[in-house]
Coordinates of C-alpha atoms in Angstrom, one line a residue:
X15 CA 19.2 -35.3 14.4
X16 CA 18.3 -32.8 11.7
X17 CA 14.9 -31.6 11.0
X18 CA 13.6 -29.7 8.0
X19 CA 11.0 -26.9 8.4
X20 CA 9.2 -25.3 5.4
X21 CA 8.1 -21.7 5.3
X22 CA 6.1 -20.3 2.3
X23 CA 5.6 -16.6 1.8
X24 CA 3.9 -14.1 -0.2
X25 CA 4.3 -10.4 -0.2
X26 CA 2.7 -6.9 -1.8
X27 CA -0.1 -8.8 -3.9
X28 CA -1.6 -5.4 -4.1
X29 CA -4.9 -7.2 -5.1
X30 CA -3.7 -8.7 -8.2
X31 CA -6.1 -11.5 -8.2
X32 CA -5.5 -12.7 -11.4
X33 CA -2.4 -14.6 -10.1
X34 CA -4.2 -15.7 -6.8
X35 CA -5.9 -18.8 -8.2
X36 CA -2.8 -20.3 -9.0
X37 CA -1.0 -19.3 -5.9
X38 CA -3.7 -20.6 -3.7
X39 CA -3.8 -23.8 -5.6
X40 CA -0.1 -24.3 -5.3
X41 CA 0.2 -23.4 -1.6
X42 CA -2.6 -26.1 -0.7
X43 CA -0.9 -28.7 -2.8
X44 CA 2.6 -28.2 -1.6
X45 CA 1.5 -28.0 2.3
X46 CA -0.7 -31.2 1.9
X47 CA 2.3 -33.0 0.1
X48 CA 4.6 -31.9 2.6
X49 CA 2.7 -32.6 5.6
X50 CA 2.0 -36.2 4.4
X51 CA 5.8 -36.7 4.3
X52 CA 5.8 -35.4 8.1
X53 CA 7.5 -31.9 7.4
X54 CA 6.3 -28.9 9.3
X55 CA 4.9 -26.2 6.8
X56 CA 4.0 -22.6 7.8
X57 CA 2.4 -19.9 5.6
X58 CA 3.1 -16.0 6.0
X59 CA 2.1 -12.9 4.0
X60 CA 4.1 -9.9 4.7
X61 CA 1.9 -7.1 3.9
X62 CA -0.2 -5.2 1.0
X63 CA -2.1 -8.0 -0.1
X64 CA -5.0 -5.6 -0.2
X65 CA -5.0 -2.7 -2.5
X66 CA -8.2 -0.7 -2.9
X67 CA -7.3 -0.2 -6.6
X68 CA -9.4 -3.4 -7.2
X69 CA -13.1 -3.1 -6.8
X70 CA -13.4 -6.2 -4.8
X71 CA -11.0 -4.9 -2.1
X72 CA -12.6 -1.3 -2.1
X73 CA -16.2 -2.9 -2.0
X74 CA -15.5 -5.2 0.9
X75 CA -13.1 -2.9 2.8
X76 CA -10.7 -5.7 2.3
X77 CA -12.3 -8.2 4.0
X78 CA -12.7 -10.4 0.9
X79 CA -8.6 -10.3 0.7
X80 CA -8.8 -12.0 4.7
X81 CA -11.4 -14.5 3.1
X82 CA -8.6 -15.5 0.3
X83 CA -5.7 -15.8 3.1
X84 CA -8.3 -17.9 5.5
X85 CA -9.0 -20.3 2.5
X86 CA -5.2 -20.6 1.5
X87 CA -4.3 -21.7 5.3
X88 CA -2.1 -18.9 6.0
X89 CA -0.7 -19.1 9.8
X90 CA 0.2 -15.5 10.1
X91 CA 0.4 -12.3 8.6
X92 CA 1.6 -8.7 9.2
X93 CA 0.3 -5.5 7.5
X94 CA 1.9 -3.2 4.9
X95 CA 1.2 0.4 4.4
X96 CA -1.7 -0.4 2.2
X97 CA -3.7 -2.0 5.0
X98 CA -2.1 0.5 7.3
X99 CA -3.1 3.8 5.8
X100 CA -5.4 3.6 3.0
X101 CA -8.3 2.1 5.2
X102 CA -9.8 4.3 7.6
X103 CA -9.3 3.5 11.6
X104 CA -12.6 1.5 11.9
X105 CA -12.1 -0.4 8.7
X106 CA -8.4 -1.3 9.7
X107 CA -9.8 -2.0 13.3
X108 CA -12.6 -4.3 11.6
X109 CA -10.5 -5.8 9.0
X110 CA -9.3 -8.8 10.8
X111 CA -12.5 -9.5 12.5
X112 CA -13.1 -13.2 10.9
X113 CA -9.3 -13.8 10.2
X114 CA -8.3 -17.6 11.0
X115 CA -4.5 -16.7 11.4
X116 CA -2.6 -14.3 13.7
X117 CA -1.8 -10.9 12.6
X118 CA 1.8 -9.9 13.9
X119 CA 2.6 -6.5 14.1
X120 CA 5.2 -4.9 16.8
X121 CA 5.1 -1.3 16.2
X122 CA 1.5 -0.3 15.8
X123 CA -0.5 1.3 18.8
X124 CA -3.8 3.2 19.4
X125 CA -3.6 6.8 19.7
X126 CA -3.7 6.0 23.8
X127 CA -0.7 3.8 23.3
X128 CA -2.6 0.4 23.7
X129 CA -1.8 -2.4 21.0
X130 CA -4.6 -3.1 18.8
X131 CA -6.8 -6.1 19.9
X132 CA -6.4 -7.9 16.6
X133 CA -2.4 -7.6 16.6
X134 CA -0.1 -9.3 18.8
X135 CA 3.9 -8.4 18.9
X136 CA 5.1 -11.9 18.5
X137 CA 4.0 -15.4 17.9
X138 CA 5.6 -18.9 19.1
X139 CA 4.8 -21.8 17.3
X140 CA 5.8 -25.3 18.5
X141 CA 6.8 -28.1 16.0
X142 CA 5.6 -31.7 16.7
X143 CA 9.2 -32.5 17.5
X144 CA 9.5 -29.4 20.3
X145 CA 11.3 -26.8 18.0
X146 CA 10.1 -23.7 19.3
X147 CA 9.8 -21.1 16.1
X148 CA 9.4 -17.4 17.3
X149 CA 7.9 -15.0 14.7
X150 CA 7.7 -11.3 15.0
X151 CA 6.7 -8.6 12.6
X152 CA 7.2 -4.8 11.8
X153 CA 5.6 -2.6 8.7
X154 CA 7.0 0.7 7.4
X155 CA 6.7 4.0 9.5
X156 CA 4.6 6.5 7.9
X157 CA 3.9 8.7 11.2
X158 CA 2.0 11.7 9.7
X159 CA -0.5 9.4 7.9
X160 CA -0.7 7.0 10.9
X161 CA -1.4 9.6 13.0
X162 CA -4.1 11.4 11.0
X163 CA -6.0 8.1 11.0
X164 CA -6.2 7.8 14.8
X165 CA -2.9 5.4 15.0
X166 CA 0.5 5.7 16.5
X167 CA 3.3 4.1 14.7
X168 CA 6.6 3.4 16.6
X169 CA 10.1 3.1 15.8
X170 CA 10.2 -0.4 13.9
X171 CA 13.9 -0.9 14.8
X172 CA 13.3 -0.3 18.3
X173 CA 10.1 -2.6 18.5
X174 CA 12.0 -5.3 16.8
X175 CA 15.0 -5.4 19.0
X176 CA 12.6 -5.3 22.0
X177 CA 10.8 -8.3 20.5
X178 CA 13.6 -10.4 19.9
X179 CA 15.2 -9.6 23.4
X180 CA 11.9 -11.3 24.4
X181 CA 11.9 -14.1 22.7
X182 CA 15.3 -15.3 22.2
X183 CA 15.8 -17.2 25.4
X184 CA 12.2 -18.9 24.6
X185 CA 12.7 -20.0 21.2
X186 CA 14.9 -22.0 18.8
X187 CA 14.3 -20.3 15.6
X188 CA 13.4 -16.4 15.1
X189 CA 11.9 -15.3 11.8
X190 CA 11.0 -11.6 11.1
X191 CA 8.3 -10.7 8.6
X192 CA 9.3 -7.4 7.2
X193 CA 7.4 -4.8 5.5
X194 CA 10.3 -2.6 5.6
X195 CA 12.1 -2.9 2.5
X196 CA 15.5 -4.2 1.3
X197 CA 17.8 -1.7 2.9
X198 CA 16.2 -1.7 6.4
X199 CA 16.2 -5.6 6.3
X200 CA 20.0 -5.6 5.7
X201 CA 20.2 -3.2 8.8
X202 CA 18.2 -5.6 10.7
X203 CA 20.5 -8.6 9.6
X204 CA 23.7 -6.5 10.7
X205 CA 22.3 -5.1 14.1
X206 CA 20.2 -8.4 15.1
X207 CA 22.3 -11.4 14.9
X208 CA 19.3 -13.7 16.6
X209 CA 17.1 -13.5 13.7
X210 CA 17.5 -16.6 11.5
X211 CA 15.4 -15.4 8.7
X212 CA 13.8 -12.0 7.2
X213 CA 11.2 -12.5 4.8
X214 CA 10.7 -8.9 3.3
X215 CA 8.4 -7.0 1.3
X216 CA 7.6 -3.4 0.8
X217 CA 10.2 -2.7 -2.0
X218 CA 9.0 -5.0 -4.4
X219 CA 12.5 -6.6 -4.3
X220 CA 13.0 -10.0 -5.8
X221 CA 15.6 -12.5 -4.4
X222 CA 15.4 -15.5 -6.5
X223 CA 17.4 -17.7 -4.0
X224 CA 17.4 -15.3 -1.3
X225 CA 20.7 -13.6 0.3
X226 CA 22.9 -14.2 3.2
X227 CA 23.5 -11.0 4.6
X228 CA 25.7 -11.1 7.8
X229 CA 24.6 -14.9 8.4
X230 CA 21.1 -14.0 8.3
X231 CA 18.8 -15.3 5.0
X232 CA 17.2 -12.5 3.5
X233 CA 14.0 -13.8 1.4
X234 CA 11.6 -11.7 -0.7
X235 CA 9.0 -12.5 -3.7
X236 CA 8.8 -9.3 -5.5
X237 CA 5.3 -8.0 -6.2
X238 CA 1.8 -8.6 -7.5
X239 CA 1.8 -12.2 -7.0
X240 CA 4.3 -12.7 -9.8
X241 CA 6.3 -15.2 -7.4
X242 CA 5.7 -17.2 -4.2
X243 CA 8.7 -17.8 -2.0
X244 CA 9.6 -21.1 0.2
X245 CA 12.3 -20.9 2.8
X246 CA 13.7 -24.4 4.0
X247 CA 15.1 -24.3 7.5
X248 CA 17.5 -27.1 8.7
X249 CA 17.4 -27.4 12.6
X250 CA 19.9 -29.6 14.5
X251 CA 18.3 -31.2 17.5
X252 CA 21.8 -31.8 18.9
X253 CA 23.2 -28.1 19.1
X254 CA 19.5 -26.7 19.0
X255 CA 20.3 -24.3 16.5
X256 CA 19.7 -23.8 12.6
X257 CA 22.2 -25.3 10.4
X258 CA 21.4 -24.2 7.6
X259 CA 18.6 -22.2 5.6
X260 CA 18.0 -21.9 1.9
X261 CA 15.3 -19.8 -0.1
X262 CA 13.5 -20.3 -3.6
X263 CA 11.2 -18.6 -5.5
X264 CA 8.4 -19.9 -7.8
X265 CA 7.2 -18.0 -10.8
X266 CA 3.5 -17.7 -11.0
X267 CA 3.2 -18.0 -14.6
X268 CA 5.1 -21.3 -14.4
X269 CA 2.7 -23.1 -11.6
X270 CA 0.3 -25.1 -12.9
X271 CA -3.2 -23.7 -14.0
X272 CA -6.1 -22.9 -12.0
X273 CA -9.6 -21.9 -12.2
X274 CA -9.9 -18.3 -13.4
X275 CA -12.0 -16.3 -10.9
X276 CA -11.0 -12.8 -11.7
X277 CA -14.0 -12.0 -13.5
X278 CA -16.4 -13.3 -10.8
X279 CA -14.4 -11.3 -8.4
X280 CA -14.5 -8.1 -10.5
X281 CA -18.3 -8.8 -10.9
X282 CA -18.7 -9.0 -7.2
X283 CA -16.6 -5.8 -6.5
X284 CA -18.8 -3.9 -8.8
X285 CA -22.2 -5.0 -7.3
X286 CA -20.8 -4.3 -3.8
X287 CA -19.9 -0.5 -5.4
X288 CA -23.5 -0.2 -7.2
X289 CA -24.6 2.6 -5.0
X290 CA -26.0 5.3 -7.4
X291 CA -24.2 8.6 -7.0
X292 CA -26.1 11.1 -9.5
X293 CA -27.3 10.8 -12.9
X294 CA -25.5 12.8 -15.7
X295 CA -27.5 14.3 -18.4
X296 CA -24.5 14.3 -20.6
X297 CA -21.0 12.9 -20.7
X298 CA -17.8 14.5 -18.8
X299 CA -15.4 13.9 -21.3
X300 CA -11.9 13.4 -20.5
X301 CA -8.1 13.8 -22.2
X302 CA -5.4 13.5 -20.0
X303 CA -2.9 15.5 -22.3
X304 CA -5.4 18.4 -22.4
X305 CA -5.5 21.6 -20.1
X306 CA -9.0 22.0 -21.2
X307 CA -10.0 18.6 -20.3
X308 CA -13.5 18.9 -18.5
X309 CA -13.3 15.9 -16.0
X310 CA -9.7 17.2 -15.0
X311 CA -11.2 20.6 -14.6
X312 CA -14.0 19.3 -12.5
X313 CA -11.7 17.2 -10.2
X314 CA -9.5 20.5 -10.1
X315 CA -12.7 22.6 -8.7
X316 CA -13.9 19.8 -6.3
X317 CA -10.0 19.8 -4.7
X318 CA -10.0 23.3 -4.5
X319 CA -13.5 23.6 -2.8
X320 CA -12.7 20.7 -0.6
X321 CA -9.5 21.9 1.0
X322 CA -11.0 25.8 1.0
X323 CA -7.6 26.5 -0.8
X324 CA -6.6 29.8 -2.9
X325 CA -6.1 27.6 -6.0
X326 CA -5.5 24.1 -6.9
X327 CA -2.9 21.5 -9.0
X328 CA -3.9 18.2 -10.4
X329 CA -2.9 16.3 -13.4
X330 CA -4.9 14.7 -16.2
X331 CA -3.1 11.2 -15.8
X332 CA -5.0 11.1 -12.3
X333 CA -8.3 10.4 -14.1
X334 CA -8.3 7.1 -16.4
X335 CA -11.7 7.6 -18.3
X336 CA -14.5 9.8 -19.2
X337 CA -17.9 9.6 -16.8
X338 CA -20.5 8.7 -19.4
X339 CA -24.1 10.2 -19.4
X340 CA -26.6 8.2 -17.3
X341 CA -26.3 6.8 -13.8
X342 CA -22.9 7.2 -12.1
X343 CA -22.2 4.6 -9.4
X344 CA -19.5 4.2 -6.8
X345 CA -18.0 1.8 -9.3
X346 CA -17.6 4.4 -11.8
X347 CA -16.0 6.7 -9.8
X348 CA -13.6 3.7 -8.6
X349 CA -12.8 3.0 -12.0
X350 CA -11.9 6.6 -13.1
X351 CA -10.1 7.2 -9.7
X352 CA -8.5 3.9 -8.5
X353 CA -5.6 5.6 -6.7
X354 CA -5.4 5.5 -2.8
X355 CA -4.2 9.1 -3.0
X356 CA -5.4 11.6 -0.4
X357 CA -6.2 15.3 -1.2
X358 CA -3.7 17.7 0.5
X359 CA -3.2 21.5 1.4
X360 CA 0.0 22.9 1.0
X361 CA 1.3 26.2 2.1
X362 CA 3.9 28.0 -0.5
X363 CA 5.2 31.3 -0.8
X364 CA 4.9 33.1 -4.2
X365 CA 8.3 32.6 -5.3
X366 CA 7.9 28.9 -4.4
X367 CA 4.6 28.7 -6.3
X368 CA 6.0 30.1 -9.4
X369 CA 9.2 27.7 -9.2
X370 CA 6.4 24.9 -8.8
X371 CA 4.8 25.9 -11.9
X372 CA 8.0 26.5 -13.6
X373 CA 8.8 22.9 -13.0
X374 CA 5.5 21.4 -14.2
X375 CA 6.1 22.9 -17.2
X376 CA 8.6 20.4 -18.4
X377 CA 7.9 19.1 -21.7
X378 CA 8.3 15.6 -20.8
X379 CA 6.1 15.1 -17.9
X380 CA 2.8 14.8 -19.2
X381 CA 3.8 11.6 -21.0
X382 CA 5.9 10.4 -18.3
X383 CA 4.9 6.9 -17.0
X384 CA 4.5 7.0 -12.9
X385 CA 4.9 3.7 -11.0
X386 CA 4.5 4.1 -7.1
X387 CA 3.5 7.0 -4.9
X388 CA -0.1 5.5 -4.5
X389 CA -0.9 6.3 -8.3
X390 CA -2.3 3.4 -10.2
X391 CA -2.4 5.1 -13.6
X392 CA -0.3 5.3 -16.3
X393 CA 1.3 8.5 -17.5
X394 CA 1.1 11.7 -15.2
X395 CA -0.9 13.7 -17.9
X396 CA -0.9 17.6 -18.2
X397 CA -1.1 19.6 -15.2
X398 CA -4.4 21.8 -14.6
X399 CA -4.4 24.7 -12.3
X400 CA -7.8 26.1 -11.0
X401 CA -7.8 29.5 -9.4
X402 CA -4.8 30.4 -10.9
X403 CA -4.4 33.0 -14.2
X404 CA -1.5 33.9 -16.3
X405 CA -1.6 37.3 -18.1
X406 CA 1.2 38.7 -19.9
X407 CA 3.5 36.2 -18.1
X408 CA 2.5 37.5 -14.9
X409 CA 0.4 35.3 -12.4
X410 CA -2.7 36.1 -10.6
X411 CA -4.5 34.3 -7.8
X412 CA -7.9 35.9 -7.0
X413 CA -7.5 38.4 -9.7
X414 CA -4.2 39.6 -7.5
X415 CA -0.8 39.5 -8.6
X416 CA 1.1 36.8 -7.2
X417 CA 3.5 38.3 -4.7
X418 CA 6.9 36.6 -3.8
X419 CA 6.5 36.7 -0.2
X420 CA 2.9 36.2 0.2
X421 CA 1.7 32.5 1.4
X422 CA -0.7 30.6 -0.7
X423 CA -2.8 27.9 0.3
X424 CA -2.6 25.2 -2.6
X425 CA -4.9 22.3 -2.8
X426 CA -3.3 19.2 -4.5
X427 CA -2.5 15.4 -4.1
X428 CA -0.3 13.8 -1.8
X429 CA 2.0 12.1 -4.4
X430 CA 3.2 15.7 -5.1
X431 CA 4.6 16.2 -1.4
X432 CA 6.8 13.2 -1.3
X433 CA 9.8 14.8 -3.0
X434 CA 10.0 12.8 -6.3
X435 CA 8.2 16.1 -8.2
X436 CA 8.3 19.2 -6.3
X437 CA 11.2 19.7 -3.3
X438 CA 9.2 23.1 -2.6
X439 CA 6.1 21.0 -1.5
X440 CA 8.1 18.4 0.5
X441 CA 9.7 20.9 2.6
X442 CA 6.3 23.1 3.1
X443 CA 4.0 23.2 5.8
X444 CA 1.2 21.1 4.7
X445 CA -2.4 19.4 5.9
X446 CA -3.3 15.7 4.4
X447 CA -6.8 15.0 4.3
X448 CA -7.8 11.6 5.3
X449 CA -9.3 9.1 4.8
X450 CA -10.9 10.6 2.1
X451 CA -9.5 9.8 -1.5
X452 CA -9.8 11.6 -4.5
X453 CA -12.9 9.8 -5.5
X454 CA -14.6 10.6 -2.5
X455 CA -14.0 14.6 -3.2
X456 CA -15.5 14.0 -6.7
X457 CA -18.4 12.3 -5.4
X458 CA -19.2 15.1 -3.1
X459 CA -18.8 17.6 -6.1
X460 CA -21.1 15.6 -8.4
X461 CA -23.7 15.2 -5.7
X462 CA -23.5 18.8 -4.9
X463 CA -23.8 19.8 -8.5
X464 CA -26.7 17.7 -9.0
X465 CA -28.5 19.4 -6.2

């Protein structure tokens, strides 16, 4: 006798709520239909559902994302890096207080080495016919960031192997929710043959019909809710093994229309962020391609003061709009700085600083379109320095000539330290300020100037 088990999965929505009504409606209808036909159906999210670039996620500290998962009837979720390292310790610790689903996460612990109360390393679900399905989950490791926030992240691979060992004699089917990325998922498929299905995310890969890798089915649904994934598992009751598994993706744009709630969610987020920060007598204009853009210079000054540095480096593209005259609310600051990007203090020698300046002057960079790295804008924009002067092709910091062997403290943004832009910053000694984002730094600057 064979039985079919159906799994629906989403990943990396990143609070793209414009796609959520169709996904929600589709999942509710499909589950109801299949359950009426006697099939077992489970629903999973593989992390990064919440992204603080959306005002509703920001204003509710992600709890409205949890409400949406509740209403859609999810059985279990794991977290991505956006849940894990863009919320403060307390915000993440309270995020799932009202969750009506299980949170599965094997490789996150408190700084004291305890698993958080809201997470479990694995879950066993039993079908009506007695099939035992073991589900475990791991998320991408960002140890420096997790440690700064008060968490301890461990090796995903080691934890995964431990959970598979703990489950394999208790279950008939093993499923992994992996927010590790496609290359890591391939490694898992090679090293953990007891796993039957890996539903993945993090690298936003699209596997239209899944992919069989070392006899393990890999499935993934891209990003931003552009797809919803379905995995069908055929289980043989005689051999007590999975006899086959297939994967399918449904493009959201092709799903039946649903009530558009994006305007309502945006209005709700704006209301949650309506707290007034200050009142401007005149606008602070902004042009991302100008070195003398007033708002970019204000941000450069704010981050310089916050980090207590010798100089600061920012770009105009970090700011998306000007600030108009009149009241400035938390929503206004979120609107111009939606990125989950933290300030960072980097120590560079004078010779390394000069090399960074040289690289930053590449003529193509200001108009380069940037994706990832926490950036939620469009173009990189012009580089702006505060505390640095150039006179007759010589650089000065604090009115003193930059010396090649002297170490300078540079205030900048974390995205410049990940290696894509400046290898010198990736190798350098650095200190990340967390959980503050750039909008928090600018908020304090505006409040201080108002006083």
